[in-house]
GROMACS .gro file of C-alpha atoms in nm:
model
  198
    1SER     CA    1  24.612  -4.829  12.215
    2GLY     CA    2  24.915  -4.627  12.322
    3THR     CA    3  25.063  -4.355  12.105
    4TRP     CA    4  25.365  -4.578  12.132
    5SER     CA    5  25.227  -4.945  12.117
    6ASP     CA    6  25.178  -5.174  11.795
    7GLY     CA    7  24.837  -5.052  11.816
    8LYS     CA    8  24.594  -5.328  11.920
    9LEU     CA    9  24.279  -5.180  11.976
   10THR     CA   10  24.117  -5.373  12.255
   11THR     CA   11  23.813  -5.335  12.487
   12ARG     CA   12  23.625  -5.532  12.751
   13ILE     CA   13  23.250  -5.359  12.683
   14GLY     CA   14  23.198  -5.564  12.382
   15LYS     CA   15  23.326  -5.562  12.024
   16ASN     CA   16  23.029  -5.526  11.901
   17SER     CA   17  22.853  -5.253  12.080
   18HIS     CA   18  22.745  -4.924  11.896
   19GLU     CA   19  23.036  -4.761  12.090
   20VAL     CA   20  23.255  -4.934  11.976
   21ARG     CA   21  23.177  -4.932  11.644
   22GLN     CA   22  23.150  -4.552  11.639
   23VAL     CA   23  23.495  -4.555  11.778
   24LEU     CA   24  23.605  -4.817  11.524
   25GLU     CA   25  23.467  -4.580  11.238
   26THR     CA   26  23.624  -4.292  11.291
   27LEU     CA   27  23.938  -4.431  11.327
   28VAL     CA   28  23.846  -4.496  10.970
   29ARG     CA   29  23.777  -4.183  10.832
   30PHE     CA   30  24.120  -3.993  10.963
   31GLY     CA   31  24.357  -4.298  10.776
   32ALA     CA   32  24.297  -4.653  10.965
   33PRO     CA   33  24.289  -4.935  10.757
   34GLU     CA   34  23.876  -5.085  10.678
   35SER     CA   35  23.997  -5.415  10.806
   36ILE     CA   36  23.955  -5.319  11.141
   37LEU     CA   37  23.566  -5.317  11.158
   38VAL     CA   38  23.576  -5.690  11.067
   39SER     CA   39  23.862  -5.803  11.265
   40GLY     CA   40  23.822  -5.976  11.549
   41LYS     CA   41  24.139  -5.857  11.666
   42PRO     CA   42  24.133  -5.520  11.545
   43HIS     CA   43  24.496  -5.372  11.482
   44LEU     CA   44  24.608  -5.017  11.370
   45GLY     CA   45  24.974  -5.117  11.334
   46THR     CA   46  25.241  -4.851  11.525
   47ASP     CA   47  25.341  -4.657  11.198
   48ARG     CA   48  24.979  -4.561  11.138
   49LEU     CA   49  24.927  -4.424  11.513
   50VAL     CA   50  25.129  -4.080  11.461
   51ARG     CA   51  24.953  -4.000  11.141
   52LEU     CA   52  24.619  -4.078  11.292
   53LEU     CA   53  24.670  -3.872  11.574
   54GLN     CA   54  24.764  -3.550  11.317
   55GLU     CA   55  24.496  -3.621  11.143
   56MET     CA   56  24.250  -3.561  11.384
   57ARG     CA   57  24.384  -3.279  11.618
   58ALA     CA   58  24.337  -3.122  11.263
   59GLU     CA   59  24.032  -3.165  11.247
   60LEU     CA   60  23.963  -3.031  11.581
   61LEU     CA   61  24.145  -2.747  11.477
   62ARG     CA   62  23.902  -2.635  11.179
   63ARG     CA   63  23.637  -2.664  11.422
   64GLY     CA   64  23.780  -2.407  11.634
   65VAL     CA   65  23.947  -2.636  11.919
   66LYS     CA   66  24.251  -2.471  12.055
   67VAL     CA   67  24.522  -2.736  12.129
   68GLN     CA   68  24.716  -2.633  12.447
   69PHE     CA   69  25.041  -2.794  12.505
   70ASP     CA   70  25.268  -2.750  12.833
   71ALA     CA   71  24.908  -2.605  13.015
   72ARG     CA   72  24.868  -2.857  13.290
   73VAL     CA   73  24.513  -2.825  13.527
   74ILE     CA   74  24.578  -2.763  13.926
   75GLU     CA   75  24.237  -2.669  13.989
   76LEU     CA   76  23.891  -2.765  13.887
   77LEU     CA   77  23.685  -2.444  13.933
   78THR     CA   78  23.290  -2.491  14.093
   79ARG     CA   79  23.008  -2.315  14.236
   80SER     CA   80  22.738  -2.435  14.389
   81GLY     CA   81  22.441  -2.602  14.185
   82PRO     CA   82  22.074  -2.682  14.252
   83GLY     CA   83  22.032  -2.847  14.567
   84GLY     CA   84  22.357  -2.768  14.742
   85ALA     CA   85  22.563  -2.964  14.483
   86ARG     CA   86  22.892  -2.877  14.338
   87GLU     CA   87  22.918  -2.731  13.966
   88CYS     CA   88  23.245  -2.808  13.773
   89THR     CA   89  23.260  -2.430  13.578
   90GLY     CA   90  23.623  -2.462  13.435
   91VAL     CA   91  24.020  -2.486  13.527
   92ARG     CA   92  24.284  -2.339  13.656
   93LEU     CA   93  24.602  -2.392  13.474
   94ASP     CA   94  24.982  -2.368  13.562
   95ARG     CA   95  25.039  -2.036  13.431
   96GLY     CA   96  24.749  -1.847  13.590
   97ASP     CA   97  24.472  -1.820  13.361
   98CYS     CA   98  24.133  -1.999  13.371
   99GLN     CA   99  23.943  -2.199  13.142
  100SER     CA  100  23.581  -2.101  13.183
  101ALA     CA  101  23.367  -2.442  13.007
  102HIS     CA  102  23.007  -2.599  13.027
  103ALA     CA  103  23.126  -2.982  13.089
  104VAL     CA  104  23.512  -3.069  13.160
  105VAL     CA  105  23.602  -3.380  13.142
  106LEU     CA  106  23.992  -3.498  13.285
  107ALA     CA  107  24.107  -3.801  13.082
  108THR     CA  108  24.375  -3.840  13.361
  109GLY     CA  109  24.551  -4.133  13.198
  110HIS     CA  110  24.848  -4.339  13.424
  111SER     CA  111  24.983  -4.172  13.747
  112ALA     CA  112  24.780  -3.915  13.828
  113ARG     CA  113  24.808  -3.883  14.182
  114ASP     CA  114  24.804  -3.466  14.157
  115ALA     CA  115  24.508  -3.481  13.964
  116TYR     CA  116  24.259  -3.713  14.198
  117GLU     CA  117  24.441  -3.491  14.508
  118MET     CA  118  24.291  -3.176  14.321
  119MET     CA  119  23.964  -3.357  14.249
  120GLN     CA  120  23.940  -3.423  14.610
  121GLN     CA  121  24.002  -3.127  14.744
  122ALA     CA  122  23.768  -2.963  14.442
  123GLY     CA  123  23.474  -3.258  14.640
  124VAL     CA  124  23.409  -3.483  14.347
  125GLN     CA  125  23.340  -3.783  14.504
  126LEU     CA  126  23.631  -4.070  14.434
  127VAL     CA  127  23.526  -4.448  14.416
  128ALA     CA  128  23.808  -4.665  14.492
  129LYS     CA  129  23.809  -4.991  14.148
  130ASP     CA  130  23.964  -5.358  14.142
  131ALA     CA  131  24.305  -5.329  14.060
  132ALA     CA  132  24.486  -5.582  13.770
  133MET     CA  133  24.801  -5.664  13.760
  134GLY     CA  134  24.937  -5.858  13.462
  135PHE     CA  135  25.319  -5.946  13.381
  136ARG     CA  136  25.358  -6.093  13.000
  137ILE     CA  137  25.534  -6.406  12.900
  138GLU     CA  138  25.676  -6.464  12.521
  139HIS     CA  139  25.715  -6.742  12.358
  140PRO     CA  140  25.849  -6.838  11.977
  141GLN     CA  141  25.550  -6.767  11.750
  142ALA     CA  142  25.631  -7.058  11.507
  143VAL     CA  143  25.555  -7.318  11.850
  144ILE     CA  144  25.240  -7.114  11.980
  145ASN     CA  145  25.092  -7.160  11.615
  146GLU     CA  146  25.187  -7.538  11.640
  147LEU     CA  147  25.044  -7.633  12.006
  148GLN     CA  148  24.697  -7.419  11.853
  149TYR     CA  149  24.669  -7.567  11.485
  150GLY     CA  150  24.898  -7.885  11.526
  151LYS     CA  151  25.204  -7.937  11.296
  152HIS     CA  152  25.006  -7.937  10.989
  153TYR     CA  153  24.783  -7.688  10.996
  154ALA     CA  154  25.029  -7.448  11.182
  155ALA     CA  155  25.242  -7.477  10.813
  156LEU     CA  156  24.924  -7.249  10.662
  157VAL     CA  157  25.013  -6.937  10.882
  158GLN     CA  158  25.019  -6.609  10.723
  159PRO     CA  159  25.363  -6.611  10.510
  160GLU     CA  160  25.533  -6.351  10.675
  161GLN     CA  161  25.474  -6.509  11.030
  162SER     CA  162  25.648  -6.852  10.940
  163PRO     CA  163  25.958  -7.008  10.746
  164ARG     CA  164  25.769  -7.369  10.748
  165ARG     CA  165  25.531  -7.179  10.464
  166GLN     CA  166  25.764  -7.287  10.195
  167SER     CA  167  25.720  -7.654  10.260
  168VAL     CA  168  25.325  -7.562  10.162
  169THR     CA  169  25.153  -7.730   9.857
  170ASN     CA  170  24.973  -7.491   9.591
  171ARG     CA  171  24.705  -7.652   9.680
  172GLU     CA  172  24.702  -7.527  10.093
  173ARG     CA  173  24.858  -7.216   9.981
  174LYS     CA  174  24.491  -7.082   9.916
  175THR     CA  175  24.410  -7.136  10.240
  176VAL     CA  176  24.595  -6.888  10.500
  177LEU     CA  177  24.575  -6.861  10.886
  178PRO     CA  178  24.605  -6.602  11.141
  179VAL     CA  179  24.909  -6.615  11.382
  180ALA     CA  180  24.763  -6.800  11.658
  181ASP     CA  181  24.800  -6.642  12.028
  182TYR     CA  182  24.617  -6.724  12.329
  183ARG     CA  183  24.511  -6.581  12.652
  184VAL     CA  184  24.562  -6.671  12.959
  185ALA     CA  185  24.373  -6.493  13.308
  186ALA     CA  186  24.252  -6.570  13.616
  187HIS     CA  187  24.014  -6.321  13.900
  188ALA     CA  188  24.114  -6.338  14.208
  189ALA     CA  189  23.912  -6.193  14.507
  190TYR     CA  190  24.083  -5.991  14.794
  191THR     CA  191  23.988  -6.052  15.151
  192GLU     CA  192  24.101  -5.862  15.421
  193PRO     CA  193  24.319  -6.091  15.614
  194GLU     CA  194  24.173  -6.159  16.001
  195SER     CA  195  24.338  -5.939  16.286
  196SER     CA  196  24.525  -6.186  16.564
  197SER     CA  197  24.448  -6.168  16.903
  198THR     CA  198  24.685  -6.163  17.147
   0.00000   0.00000   0.00000
């Protein structure tokens, strides 16, 4: 979830895996709602993201971590290791100083071409991964609710999401459905075009 995203927590490694559970429990410890521990589609909410990051940084500072802003890594420092392999021993920053480390984690995010060039220069083996491309189409929520649940049950969607909620009887008000959603995905394999011979 990005800092300025709407706070949806998505993963493709299994929502019930030990690692994912650890992440969710850590988020709760720093102020996320406990509902993310049981929700099939956990959601933090935009308003909580900045506060969560501030609490996490405060904890790191309490543990003696030094956070540096406006400090760009320009070189990986390496040395020869066992069997001739290269070991990363730290980084050089753009202002000239070096930071030594037992381990270096590169969390590059998007559009980090300079970081990949730096890794290539340091002899890091880079492996291309599959590319993903997507686009977003938005529909009125009331339409999606009705298509997914049907006209009668669409009226049982959470009150803040559906103006039709006013016409529901008191007995039915006890049953509240979450807003409906859907996802369409297609996976395509790329094959090299055959070269035409002349």
